[in-house]
Amino acid sequence: MNSKLDLRPLDASFGAIVNGVDLKTVGDHLFNEIYQLWLDHSLLIFPKQTMRGSDQVQFAKRFGELEFDIKSVSNINKDGSVRSDTKNDDVLKILQGNMSWHADSSYLPVLSKGAVFSAKVVPSSGGETSWADMRSAYDALDSDTKHNISNLAAYHSLYYSQSKLGHNHSTRSDYNGYGFFDQDPPLRPLVYSHPETQRKILTLGRHAYGVPGMKENESEAFLAELLEFACQPPRVYQHNWQVGDVAVWDNRSLLHQARPWDMTEPRIMYQSRIAGDEKSDFAPSPKQGAA
Ligand code: OGA
Ligand code: MN
């Protein structure tokens, strides 16, 4: 391929660092190439970009319709001070929740397709982001496990995952409530077929619970064990952010999590969330408790 891109695959089952491109000035031809690389690698990281918020939104829209255009993921108050009330601040509880493996919007009827994510302010150490490859995690399962999980599913809910952190959603909060879905939670099959690559993918993460046919604690232990197996080398990569780095991940193929940092230091990231496909990424919400 006659390309200007300098692509360096990561030392993992997925992901690549891409130099030699200014994301503000990508033509259609180059974008098609980037899109194909993104499907293949699931994670592309573009160092040293100079995008403003509006540039990021424009770039994200090329991947598809947006679930939301841009949101800060930050431990800073409106007045610039650092959020410190770990007991009561719901924004901090959401940031803390981000520190466990998850896929974005698995708790909504339509899973998100992906994200464009940029680093604006990074702490002096920690605060990395990790991703884990659920395509190769599925492939690595033994054939008995593949067979056993082929008809299993789990509910996904932000109420479930955040309540474990003492976050009981209330409207009187700095957190706007995004993701607290007020109808029956979606029930997602554990094995999902990627709508564009057809690869099989393990659907797991912190929002998942309540596998029908299992007791509550049995389901919890089962999902935890699968997750532990899945999120191991060579299926994981941790990125140490520099200001200006931009990551684009395929949320259908990967789980991700933030890594801890000293929260007296500011960390400001921006996420644009790409919407999933209403057909292939939709999960129904049957009444719970039938099992
Ligand atoms: C998110 C998220 C991870 C991070 O914004 O959805 O999980 O490293 N962020 O901040
Ligand atoms: Mn996330």
Short mmCIF file of C-alpha atoms and ligand atoms in Angstrom, two decimals:
data_model
loop_
_atom_site.label_atom_id
_atom_site.label_comp_id
_atom_site.label_asym_id
_atom_site.label_seq_id
_atom_site.Cartn_x
_atom_site.Cartn_y
_atom_site.Cartn_z
CA MET A 1 0.00 0.00 0.00
CA ASN A 2 1.31 3.41 -0.92
CA SER A 3 0.85 4.99 2.47
CA LYS A 4 2.28 7.89 4.43
CA LEU A 5 1.42 6.13 7.67
CA ASP A 6 4.17 4.89 9.94
CA LEU A 7 2.49 1.97 11.73
CA ARG A 8 4.17 0.21 14.63
CA PRO A 9 2.21 -2.79 15.99
CA LEU A 10 2.28 -3.14 19.77
CA ASP A 11 3.88 -6.07 21.54
CA ALA A 12 0.44 -7.60 22.13
CA SER A 13 -2.28 -9.44 20.22
CA PHE A 14 -3.73 -6.09 19.08
CA GLY A 15 -3.03 -2.37 18.75
CA ALA A 16 -0.60 -0.13 16.91
CA ILE A 17 1.08 3.25 17.27
CA VAL A 18 0.61 5.42 14.19
CA ASN A 19 2.95 8.28 13.37
CA GLY A 20 3.17 10.48 10.30
CA VAL A 21 -0.41 11.72 10.24
CA ASP A 22 -2.10 14.91 11.37
CA LEU A 23 -5.66 13.87 12.26
CA LYS A 24 -6.94 17.38 11.47
CA THR A 25 -6.17 16.96 7.77
CA VAL A 26 -7.03 13.39 6.85
CA GLY A 27 -8.52 12.99 3.36
CA ASP A 28 -11.07 10.32 2.48
CA HIS A 29 -8.55 7.95 0.97
CA LEU A 30 -6.30 8.06 4.02
CA PHE A 31 -9.30 7.79 6.31
CA ASN A 32 -10.38 4.57 4.61
CA GLU A 33 -6.93 3.18 5.24
CA ILE A 34 -7.07 4.25 8.90
CA TYR A 35 -10.51 2.67 9.27
CA GLN A 36 -9.30 -0.67 7.92
CA LEU A 37 -6.26 -0.59 10.22
CA TRP A 38 -8.57 0.21 13.11
CA LEU A 39 -10.74 -2.83 12.36
CA ASP A 40 -7.65 -5.04 12.12
CA HIS A 41 -5.80 -3.75 15.20
CA SER A 42 -8.78 -2.61 17.37
CA LEU A 43 -6.65 0.16 18.91
CA LEU A 44 -4.71 2.90 17.15
CA ILE A 45 -2.71 5.46 19.08
CA PHE A 46 -1.69 8.68 17.35
CA PRO A 47 0.99 10.54 19.34
CA LYS A 48 1.57 14.30 19.35
CA GLN A 49 -1.71 15.43 17.85
CA THR A 50 -2.86 19.05 18.07
CA MET A 51 -6.62 18.62 17.87
CA ARG A 52 -9.05 20.96 19.55
CA GLY A 53 -12.36 19.63 20.83
CA SER A 54 -14.12 20.48 17.58
CA ASP A 55 -11.40 18.71 15.54
CA GLN A 56 -11.81 15.62 17.72
CA VAL A 57 -15.58 15.59 17.16
CA GLN A 58 -15.12 15.99 13.40
CA PHE A 59 -12.64 13.12 13.34
CA ALA A 60 -14.81 10.88 15.54
CA LYS A 61 -17.85 11.44 13.26
CA ARG A 62 -16.01 9.79 10.41
CA PHE A 63 -16.23 6.48 12.28
CA GLY A 64 -20.00 6.74 12.49
CA GLU A 65 -22.76 8.57 14.31
CA LEU A 66 -21.82 9.65 17.80
CA GLU A 67 -23.48 8.48 20.99
CA PHE A 68 -22.16 11.72 22.49
CA ASP A 69 -19.83 14.16 20.81
CA ILE A 70 -17.29 15.03 23.51
CA LYS A 71 -17.13 14.74 27.29
CA SER A 72 -14.31 15.48 29.71
CA VAL A 73 -13.18 12.59 31.88
CA SER A 74 -11.56 14.57 34.65
CA ASN A 75 -11.09 14.99 38.39
CA ILE A 76 -11.31 18.78 38.19
CA ASN A 77 -14.17 20.95 39.45
CA LYS A 78 -15.64 23.75 37.33
CA ASP A 79 -13.58 26.28 39.31
CA GLY A 80 -10.34 24.43 38.45
CA SER A 81 -9.81 22.84 41.86
CA VAL A 82 -9.16 19.11 42.22
CA ARG A 83 -12.10 16.98 43.35
CA SER A 84 -11.26 15.56 46.75
CA ASP A 85 -14.45 14.33 48.42
CA THR A 86 -13.96 10.64 47.63
CA LYS A 87 -16.82 9.68 49.97
CA ASN A 88 -19.54 11.76 48.36
CA ASP A 89 -18.41 12.96 44.93
CA ASP A 90 -20.22 10.90 42.28
CA VAL A 91 -17.84 12.09 39.54
CA LEU A 92 -14.96 10.54 41.50
CA LYS A 93 -16.99 7.35 41.89
CA ILE A 94 -17.42 7.19 38.12
CA LEU A 95 -13.66 7.70 37.66
CA GLN A 96 -13.02 4.98 40.20
CA GLY A 97 -15.42 2.72 38.30
CA ASN A 98 -13.47 3.37 35.10
CA MET A 99 -10.53 1.69 36.86
CA SER A 100 -12.03 -1.77 36.35
CA TRP A 101 -12.27 -3.60 33.03
CA HIS A 102 -15.32 -2.62 31.01
CA ALA A 103 -16.78 -1.87 27.60
CA ASP A 104 -18.50 1.49 27.22
CA SER A 105 -22.31 1.51 27.15
CA SER A 106 -22.67 -2.26 27.54
CA TYR A 107 -25.31 -1.18 30.11
CA LEU A 108 -27.41 0.49 27.38
CA PRO A 109 -29.49 -1.41 24.81
CA VAL A 110 -26.95 -0.52 22.09
CA LEU A 111 -23.27 -1.15 22.87
CA SER A 112 -20.95 1.67 21.79
CA LYS A 113 -18.92 1.09 18.63
CA GLY A 114 -15.78 2.81 19.83
CA ALA A 115 -14.18 5.93 21.19
CA VAL A 116 -11.81 8.70 20.24
CA PHE A 117 -9.94 9.59 23.41
CA SER A 118 -7.36 12.32 23.92
CA ALA A 119 -5.01 13.37 26.70
CA LYS A 120 -5.16 17.02 27.77
CA VAL A 121 -3.61 17.00 31.27
CA VAL A 122 -1.77 13.95 32.58
CA PRO A 123 -0.50 13.23 36.10
CA SER A 124 3.25 12.92 36.77
CA SER A 125 2.87 9.16 37.14
CA GLY A 126 0.05 6.59 36.87
CA GLY A 127 -3.23 7.39 35.13
CA GLU A 128 -2.41 5.15 32.17
CA THR A 129 -5.17 3.41 30.23
CA SER A 130 -5.12 -0.36 29.64
CA TRP A 131 -6.97 -2.31 26.99
CA ALA A 132 -7.59 -6.06 26.70
CA ASP A 133 -8.32 -7.98 23.48
CA MET A 134 -11.53 -9.97 23.76
CA ARG A 135 -11.12 -11.42 20.25
CA SER A 136 -7.96 -13.30 21.15
CA ALA A 137 -9.36 -14.02 24.62
CA TYR A 138 -12.20 -15.93 22.97
CA ASP A 139 -9.78 -17.71 20.63
CA ALA A 140 -7.64 -18.76 23.62
CA LEU A 141 -10.49 -20.54 25.43
CA ASP A 142 -10.42 -24.34 25.37
CA SER A 143 -13.08 -25.99 23.25
CA ASP A 144 -15.11 -27.19 26.27
CA THR A 145 -15.37 -23.66 27.60
CA LYS A 146 -16.27 -22.34 24.15
CA HIS A 147 -19.02 -24.92 24.03
CA ASN A 148 -20.22 -24.23 27.59
CA ILE A 149 -20.53 -20.49 27.13
CA SER A 150 -22.03 -20.59 23.66
CA ASN A 151 -25.57 -20.19 24.97
CA LEU A 152 -24.87 -18.10 28.06
CA ALA A 153 -25.61 -14.42 28.58
CA ALA A 154 -25.28 -11.81 31.32
CA TYR A 155 -27.17 -8.68 32.29
CA HIS A 156 -25.27 -5.39 32.11
CA SER A 157 -26.05 -2.44 34.34
CA LEU A 158 -24.31 0.68 35.59
CA TYR A 159 -26.52 0.53 38.69
CA TYR A 160 -24.99 -2.85 39.42
CA SER A 161 -21.36 -1.86 38.82
CA GLN A 162 -21.48 1.54 40.51
CA SER A 163 -23.41 0.33 43.56
CA LYS A 164 -20.38 -1.82 44.37
CA LEU A 165 -18.47 1.46 44.81
CA GLY A 166 -21.16 3.02 46.99
CA HIS A 167 -22.48 5.08 44.09
CA ASN A 168 -26.22 5.04 44.38
CA HIS A 169 -27.37 7.28 41.61
CA SER A 170 -29.20 10.42 42.66
CA THR A 171 -30.17 13.36 40.50
CA ARG A 172 -28.65 15.78 43.01
CA SER A 173 -25.10 15.20 41.94
CA ASP A 174 -22.35 16.70 39.80
CA TYR A 175 -22.55 13.53 37.70
CA ASN A 176 -25.18 13.98 35.01
CA GLY A 177 -26.43 10.40 35.35
CA TYR A 178 -25.34 9.22 31.91
CA GLY A 179 -25.62 5.45 31.64
CA PHE A 180 -28.05 4.83 34.50
CA PHE A 181 -30.62 3.07 32.36
CA ASP A 182 -34.04 3.10 34.00
CA GLN A 183 -35.63 0.14 32.27
CA ASP A 184 -34.83 -3.55 32.57
CA PRO A 185 -31.10 -4.05 31.85
CA PRO A 186 -29.93 -5.49 28.54
CA LEU A 187 -29.04 -9.20 28.47
CA ARG A 188 -25.92 -9.68 26.33
CA PRO A 189 -24.70 -13.04 25.00
CA LEU A 190 -21.21 -13.93 26.29
CA VAL A 191 -20.13 -14.60 22.74
CA TYR A 192 -20.71 -11.85 20.23
CA SER A 193 -19.85 -11.75 16.53
CA HIS A 194 -18.13 -8.58 15.46
CA PRO A 195 -20.45 -7.04 12.85
CA GLU A 196 -17.61 -5.92 10.56
CA THR A 197 -14.92 -8.59 10.99
CA GLN A 198 -17.16 -11.51 12.03
CA ARG A 199 -14.61 -12.47 14.68
CA LYS A 200 -15.98 -14.02 17.85
CA ILE A 201 -15.60 -11.89 20.96
CA LEU A 202 -15.98 -12.52 24.67
CA THR A 203 -18.43 -10.06 26.23
CA LEU A 204 -17.44 -9.41 29.84
CA GLY A 205 -16.54 -6.56 32.16
CA ARG A 206 -17.59 -4.88 35.37
CA HIS A 207 -21.14 -4.10 34.28
CA ALA A 208 -21.94 -7.81 33.67
CA TYR A 209 -23.80 -9.91 36.27
CA GLY A 210 -26.62 -12.38 36.75
CA VAL A 211 -26.02 -15.12 34.19
CA PRO A 212 -29.48 -16.72 33.81
CA GLY A 213 -29.42 -20.30 35.09
CA MET A 214 -26.79 -19.58 37.75
CA LYS A 215 -27.12 -18.47 41.35
CA GLU A 216 -25.97 -14.91 42.01
CA ASN A 217 -22.63 -15.79 43.64
CA GLU A 218 -22.00 -18.64 41.21
CA SER A 219 -22.47 -16.22 38.31
CA GLU A 220 -20.21 -13.62 39.94
CA ALA A 221 -17.39 -16.14 40.48
CA PHE A 222 -17.80 -17.54 36.96
CA LEU A 223 -17.64 -14.11 35.29
CA ALA A 224 -14.69 -13.06 37.48
CA GLU A 225 -12.75 -16.18 36.54
CA LEU A 226 -13.35 -15.68 32.81
CA LEU A 227 -12.35 -12.02 33.09
CA GLU A 228 -9.18 -12.91 34.97
CA PHE A 229 -8.23 -15.38 32.25
CA ALA A 230 -9.12 -12.98 29.42
CA CYS A 231 -7.15 -9.95 30.64
CA GLN A 232 -3.68 -11.50 30.56
CA PRO A 233 -0.65 -11.01 28.31
CA PRO A 234 -0.33 -11.06 25.35
CA ARG A 235 -3.89 -9.71 25.28
CA VAL A 236 -3.26 -6.52 27.29
CA TYR A 237 -1.52 -3.23 26.63
CA GLN A 238 -1.11 -0.28 28.97
CA HIS A 239 -0.55 3.17 27.50
CA ASN A 240 1.44 5.81 29.33
CA TRP A 241 -0.17 9.07 28.14
CA GLN A 242 1.65 12.11 26.86
CA VAL A 243 -0.34 15.29 26.35
CA GLY A 244 -1.63 15.31 22.76
CA ASP A 245 -1.88 11.53 22.36
CA VAL A 246 -5.10 10.39 20.72
CA ALA A 247 -6.38 6.80 20.97
CA VAL A 248 -9.17 5.29 18.90
CA TRP A 249 -10.43 1.96 20.17
CA ASP A 250 -12.96 -0.56 18.94
CA ASN A 251 -15.27 -0.95 21.93
CA ARG A 252 -16.78 -4.12 20.43
CA SER A 253 -13.43 -5.93 20.48
CA LEU A 254 -11.67 -4.57 23.56
CA LEU A 255 -12.21 -3.94 27.23
CA HIS A 256 -10.46 -0.97 28.82
CA GLN A 257 -9.71 0.52 32.22
CA ALA A 258 -7.98 3.55 33.67
CA ARG A 259 -5.04 2.91 35.97
CA PRO A 260 -4.87 4.61 39.37
CA TRP A 261 -3.00 7.84 39.97
CA ASP A 262 -2.47 10.23 42.85
CA MET A 263 -5.82 11.99 42.68
CA THR A 264 -4.48 15.15 44.26
CA GLU A 265 -3.01 15.64 40.77
CA PRO A 266 -5.25 16.67 37.86
CA ARG A 267 -5.95 14.35 34.94
CA ILE A 268 -8.11 15.60 32.05
CA MET A 269 -9.02 13.39 29.13
CA TYR A 270 -11.66 13.87 26.43
CA GLN A 271 -13.86 11.12 25.08
CA SER A 272 -16.01 11.14 21.94
CA ARG A 273 -18.22 8.04 21.94
CA ILE A 274 -19.17 6.41 18.64
CA ALA A 275 -22.63 4.85 18.54
CA GLY A 276 -23.11 1.14 17.93
CA ASP A 277 -25.31 -0.35 15.28
CA GLU A 278 -28.97 -0.70 16.30
CA LYS A 279 -29.15 -4.14 14.71
CA SER A 280 -25.89 -5.88 15.51
CA ASP A 281 -25.06 -4.14 18.81
CA PHE A 282 -28.53 -4.16 20.32
CA ALA A 283 -29.35 -6.47 23.22
CA PRO A 284 -32.94 -7.02 24.40
CA SER A 285 -34.01 -6.41 27.99
CA PRO A 286 -36.08 -9.38 29.10
CA LYS A 287 -37.64 -9.36 32.54
CA GLN A 288 -35.15 -10.51 35.16
CA GLY A 289 -35.54 -13.29 37.66
CA ALA A 290 -36.92 -15.90 35.29
CA ALA A 291 -33.97 -18.21 35.96
C1 OGA B 1 -13.97 6.21 29.79
C2 OGA B 1 -12.87 5.45 30.42
C3 OGA B 1 -10.52 5.39 30.90
C4 OGA B 1 -9.46 6.36 31.29
O1 OGA B 1 -13.83 7.43 29.66
O2 OGA B 1 -14.96 5.59 29.38
O3 OGA B 1 -13.06 4.31 30.73
O4 OGA B 1 -8.28 5.98 31.21
N1 OGA B 1 -11.71 6.06 30.58
O5 OGA B 1 -9.80 7.46 31.71
MN MN B 2 -14.85 3.57 29.60
#
